[in-house]
PDB file of C-alpha atoms in Angstrom:
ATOM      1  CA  UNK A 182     -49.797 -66.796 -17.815  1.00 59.00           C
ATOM      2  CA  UNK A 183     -50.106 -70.480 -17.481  1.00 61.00           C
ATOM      3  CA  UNK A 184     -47.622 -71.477 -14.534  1.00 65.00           C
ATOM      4  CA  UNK A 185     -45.353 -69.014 -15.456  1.00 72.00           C
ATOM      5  CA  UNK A 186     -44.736 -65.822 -13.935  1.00 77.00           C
ATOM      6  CA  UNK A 187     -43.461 -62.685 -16.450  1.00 73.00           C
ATOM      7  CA  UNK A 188     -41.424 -59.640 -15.011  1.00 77.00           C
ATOM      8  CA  UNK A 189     -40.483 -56.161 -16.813  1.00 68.00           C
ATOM      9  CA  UNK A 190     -38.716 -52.890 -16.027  1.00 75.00           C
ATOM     10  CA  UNK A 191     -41.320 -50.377 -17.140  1.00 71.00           C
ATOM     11  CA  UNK A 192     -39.941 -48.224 -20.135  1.00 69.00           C
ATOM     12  CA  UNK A 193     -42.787 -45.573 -20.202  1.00 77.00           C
ATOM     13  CA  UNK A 194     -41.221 -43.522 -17.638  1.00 82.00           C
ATOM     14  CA  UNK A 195     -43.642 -41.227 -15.550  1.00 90.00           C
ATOM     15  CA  UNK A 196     -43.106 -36.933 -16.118  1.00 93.00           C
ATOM     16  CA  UNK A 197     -44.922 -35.794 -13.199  1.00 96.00           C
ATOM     17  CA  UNK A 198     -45.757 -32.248 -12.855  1.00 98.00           C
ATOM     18  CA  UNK A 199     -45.655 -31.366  -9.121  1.00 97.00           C
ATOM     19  CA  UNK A 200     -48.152 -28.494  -8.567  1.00 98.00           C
ATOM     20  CA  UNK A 201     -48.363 -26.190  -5.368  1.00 97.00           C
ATOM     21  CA  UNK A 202     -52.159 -27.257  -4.270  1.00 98.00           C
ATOM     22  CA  UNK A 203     -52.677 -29.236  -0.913  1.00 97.00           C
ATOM     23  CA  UNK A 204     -55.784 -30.196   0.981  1.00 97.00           C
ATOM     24  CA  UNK A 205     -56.258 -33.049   3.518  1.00 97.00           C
ATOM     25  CA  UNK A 206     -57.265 -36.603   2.372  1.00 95.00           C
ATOM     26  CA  UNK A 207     -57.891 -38.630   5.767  1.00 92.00           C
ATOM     27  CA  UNK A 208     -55.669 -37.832   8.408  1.00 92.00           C
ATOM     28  CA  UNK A 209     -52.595 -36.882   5.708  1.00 95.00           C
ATOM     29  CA  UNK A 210     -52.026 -33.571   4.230  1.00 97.00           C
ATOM     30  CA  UNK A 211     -51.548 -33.846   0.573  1.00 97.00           C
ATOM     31  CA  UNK A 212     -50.218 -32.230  -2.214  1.00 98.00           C
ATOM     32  CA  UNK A 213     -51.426 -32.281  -6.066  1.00 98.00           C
ATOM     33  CA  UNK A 214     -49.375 -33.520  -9.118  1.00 98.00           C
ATOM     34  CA  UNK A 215     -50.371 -34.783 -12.179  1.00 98.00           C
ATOM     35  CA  UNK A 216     -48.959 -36.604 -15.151  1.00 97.00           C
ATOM     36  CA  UNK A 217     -50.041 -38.423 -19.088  1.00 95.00           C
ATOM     37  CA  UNK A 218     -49.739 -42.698 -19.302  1.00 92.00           C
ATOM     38  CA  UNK A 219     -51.509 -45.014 -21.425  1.00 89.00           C
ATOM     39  CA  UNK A 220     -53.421 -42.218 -22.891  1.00 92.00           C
ATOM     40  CA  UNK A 221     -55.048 -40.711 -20.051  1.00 95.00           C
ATOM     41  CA  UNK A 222     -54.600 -37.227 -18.074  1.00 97.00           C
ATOM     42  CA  UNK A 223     -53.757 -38.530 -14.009  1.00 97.00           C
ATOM     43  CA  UNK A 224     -53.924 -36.070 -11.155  1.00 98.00           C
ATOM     44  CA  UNK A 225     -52.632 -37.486  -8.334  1.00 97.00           C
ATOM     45  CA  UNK A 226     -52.514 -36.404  -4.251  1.00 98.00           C
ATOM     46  CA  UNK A 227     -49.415 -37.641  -2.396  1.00 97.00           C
ATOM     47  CA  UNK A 228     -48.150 -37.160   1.113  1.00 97.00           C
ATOM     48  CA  UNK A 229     -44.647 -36.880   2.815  1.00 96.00           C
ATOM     49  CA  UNK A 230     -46.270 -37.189   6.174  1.00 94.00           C
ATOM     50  CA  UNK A 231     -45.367 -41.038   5.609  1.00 90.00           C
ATOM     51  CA  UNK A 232     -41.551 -42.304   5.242  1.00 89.00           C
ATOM     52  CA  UNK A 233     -42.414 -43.939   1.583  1.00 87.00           C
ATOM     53  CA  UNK A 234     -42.124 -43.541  -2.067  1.00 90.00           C
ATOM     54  CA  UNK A 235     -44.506 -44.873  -3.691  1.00 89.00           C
ATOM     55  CA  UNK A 236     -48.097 -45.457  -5.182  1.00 90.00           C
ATOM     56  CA  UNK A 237     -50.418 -47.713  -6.737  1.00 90.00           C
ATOM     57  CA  UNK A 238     -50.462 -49.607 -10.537  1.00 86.00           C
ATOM     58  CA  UNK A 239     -47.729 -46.911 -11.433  1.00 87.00           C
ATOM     59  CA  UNK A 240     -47.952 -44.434 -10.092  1.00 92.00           C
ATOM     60  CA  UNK A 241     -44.859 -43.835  -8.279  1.00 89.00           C
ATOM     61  CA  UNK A 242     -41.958 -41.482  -8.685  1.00 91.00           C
ATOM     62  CA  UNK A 243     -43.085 -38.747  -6.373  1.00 95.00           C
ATOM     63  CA  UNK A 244     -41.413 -37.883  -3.123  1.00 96.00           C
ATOM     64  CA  UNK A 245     -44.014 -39.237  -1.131  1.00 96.00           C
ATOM     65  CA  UNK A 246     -46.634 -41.980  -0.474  1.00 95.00           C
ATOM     66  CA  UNK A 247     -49.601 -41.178  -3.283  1.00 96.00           C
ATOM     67  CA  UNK A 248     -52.904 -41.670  -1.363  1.00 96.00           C
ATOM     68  CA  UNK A 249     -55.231 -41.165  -4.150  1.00 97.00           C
ATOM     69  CA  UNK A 250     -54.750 -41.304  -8.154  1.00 96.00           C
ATOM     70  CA  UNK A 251     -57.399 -40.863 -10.415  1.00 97.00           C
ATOM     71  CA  UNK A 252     -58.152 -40.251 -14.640  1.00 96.00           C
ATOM     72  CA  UNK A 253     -59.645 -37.264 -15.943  1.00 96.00           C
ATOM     73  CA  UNK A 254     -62.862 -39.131 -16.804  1.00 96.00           C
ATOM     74  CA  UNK A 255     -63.385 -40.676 -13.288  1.00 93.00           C
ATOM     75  CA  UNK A 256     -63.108 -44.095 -15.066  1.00 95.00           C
ATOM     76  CA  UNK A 257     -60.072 -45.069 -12.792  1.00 94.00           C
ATOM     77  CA  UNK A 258     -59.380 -44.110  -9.253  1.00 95.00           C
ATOM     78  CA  UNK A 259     -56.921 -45.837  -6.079  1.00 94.00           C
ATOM     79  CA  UNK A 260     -57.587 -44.747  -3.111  1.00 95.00           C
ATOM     80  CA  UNK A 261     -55.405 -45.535  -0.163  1.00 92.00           C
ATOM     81  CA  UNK A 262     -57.908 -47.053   2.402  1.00 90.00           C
ATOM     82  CA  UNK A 263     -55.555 -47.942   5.274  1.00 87.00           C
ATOM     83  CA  UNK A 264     -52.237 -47.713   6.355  1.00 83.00           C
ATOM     84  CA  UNK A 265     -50.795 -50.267   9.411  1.00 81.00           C
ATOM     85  CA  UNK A 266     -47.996 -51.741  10.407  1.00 81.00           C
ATOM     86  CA  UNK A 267     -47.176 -55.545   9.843  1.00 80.00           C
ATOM     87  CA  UNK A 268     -44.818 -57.766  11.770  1.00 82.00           C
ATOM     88  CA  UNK A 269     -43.619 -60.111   9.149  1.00 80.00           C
ATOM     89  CA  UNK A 270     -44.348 -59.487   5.725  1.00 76.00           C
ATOM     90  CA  UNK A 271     -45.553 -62.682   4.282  1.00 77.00           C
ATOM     91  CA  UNK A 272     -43.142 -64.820   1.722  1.00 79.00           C
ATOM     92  CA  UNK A 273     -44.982 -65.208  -1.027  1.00 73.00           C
ATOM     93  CA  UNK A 274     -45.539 -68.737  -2.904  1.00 74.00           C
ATOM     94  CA  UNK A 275     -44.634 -68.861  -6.622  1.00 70.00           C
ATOM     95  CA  UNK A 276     -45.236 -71.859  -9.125  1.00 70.00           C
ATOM     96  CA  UNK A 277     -43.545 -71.997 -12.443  1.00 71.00           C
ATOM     97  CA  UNK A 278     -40.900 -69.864 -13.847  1.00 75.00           C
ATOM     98  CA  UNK A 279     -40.387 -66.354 -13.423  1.00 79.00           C
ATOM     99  CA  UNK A 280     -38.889 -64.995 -16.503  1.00 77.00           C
ATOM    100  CA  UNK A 281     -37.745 -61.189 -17.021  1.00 83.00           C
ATOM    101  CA  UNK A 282     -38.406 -59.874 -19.757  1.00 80.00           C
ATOM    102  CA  UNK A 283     -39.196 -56.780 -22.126  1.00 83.00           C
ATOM    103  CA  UNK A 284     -42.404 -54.919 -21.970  1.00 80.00           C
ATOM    104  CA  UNK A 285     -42.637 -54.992 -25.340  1.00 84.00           C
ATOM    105  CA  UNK A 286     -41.998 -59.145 -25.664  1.00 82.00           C
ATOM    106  CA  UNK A 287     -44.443 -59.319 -22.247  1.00 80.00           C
ATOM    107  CA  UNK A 288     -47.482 -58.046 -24.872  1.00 82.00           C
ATOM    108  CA  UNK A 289     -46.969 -60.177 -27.289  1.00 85.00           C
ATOM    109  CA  UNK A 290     -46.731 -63.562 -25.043  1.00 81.00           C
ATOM    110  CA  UNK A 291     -50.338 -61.793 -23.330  1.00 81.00           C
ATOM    111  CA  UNK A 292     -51.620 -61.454 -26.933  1.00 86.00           C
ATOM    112  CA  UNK A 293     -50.407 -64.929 -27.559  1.00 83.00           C
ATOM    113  CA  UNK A 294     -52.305 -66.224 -24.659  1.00 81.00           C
ATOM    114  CA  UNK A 295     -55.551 -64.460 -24.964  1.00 83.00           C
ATOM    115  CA  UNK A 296     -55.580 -65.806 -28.635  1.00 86.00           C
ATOM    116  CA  UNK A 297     -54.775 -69.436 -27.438  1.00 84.00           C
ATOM    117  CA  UNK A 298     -55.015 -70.015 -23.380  1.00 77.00           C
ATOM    118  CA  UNK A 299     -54.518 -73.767 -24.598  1.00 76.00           C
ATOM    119  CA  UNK A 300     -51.037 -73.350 -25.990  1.00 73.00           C
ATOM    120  CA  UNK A 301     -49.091 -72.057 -23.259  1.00 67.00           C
ATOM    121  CA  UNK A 302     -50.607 -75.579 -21.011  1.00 67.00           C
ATOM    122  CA  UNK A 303     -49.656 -77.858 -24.192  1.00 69.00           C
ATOM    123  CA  UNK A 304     -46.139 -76.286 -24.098  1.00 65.00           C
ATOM    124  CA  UNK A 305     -45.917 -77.286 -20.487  1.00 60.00           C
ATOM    125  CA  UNK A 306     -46.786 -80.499 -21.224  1.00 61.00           C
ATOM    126  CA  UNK A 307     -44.577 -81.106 -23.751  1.00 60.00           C
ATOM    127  CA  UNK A 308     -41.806 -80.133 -21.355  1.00 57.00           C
ATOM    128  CA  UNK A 309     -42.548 -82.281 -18.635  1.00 56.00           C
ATOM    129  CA  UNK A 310     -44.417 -79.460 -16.235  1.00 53.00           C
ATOM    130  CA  UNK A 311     -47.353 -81.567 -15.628  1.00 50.00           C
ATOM    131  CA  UNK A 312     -48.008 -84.784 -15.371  1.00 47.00           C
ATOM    132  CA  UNK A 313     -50.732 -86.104 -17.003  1.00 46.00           C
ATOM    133  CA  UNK A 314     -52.672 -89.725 -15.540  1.00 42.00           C
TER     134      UNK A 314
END
């Protein structure tokens, strides 16, 4: 928000409820588990053909890479669409400050700045962060 970067542990932990169903997605045999967050009923499909733990948005917590997560309405689905190898992972180029914060505190400042966009650039300002000609 603005030039500055916010960062929070998530504190809605994930209870995922491993299930014994597999099928195939792709070339990866998968196996069904499924879990409650921000209101809505997931079922996800994850894979320990793959040497990761992880999964997309938040969807992680599983032992194995999850290929495909979607709601119980259909109104939200990731899909894994490739898988490759990369030589150097790229450093990535930040601007501002990166503050840690709470979750909670994170929603407020976001509330803050969809209210007023204007007052998080005026604070900047005021502090010196740009330089106005």
């Amino acid at each position: 928000m603005g030039r500055d970067q916010y960062s929070y542990e998530e504190d809605r932990p994930l209870n995922w409820k491993i299930l014994s169903e597999t099928t195939k997605i792709g070339d990866y045999k998968v196996q069904k588990a499924e879990t409650e967050f921000g209101g809505r009923k997931w079922t996800a499909w994850f894979t320990t053909d793959l040497p990761y733990q992880d999964g997309p948005y938040k969807f992680s917590g599983l032992p194995g890479l999850v290929v495909k997560a979607e709601d119980s309405t259909g109104d939200y689905s990731f899909d894994l669409m490739k898988n490759y190898k990369i030589s150097d992972f790229p450093e990535m180029v930040t601007f501002g400050n990166v503050m840690k914060v709470k979750r909670t505190d994170y929603i407020k400042q976001q509330e803050k700045y969809k209210t007023d966009p204007a007052s998080l650039w005026l604070a900047n300002v005021e502090a010196g962060g740009f330089l106005l000609q």
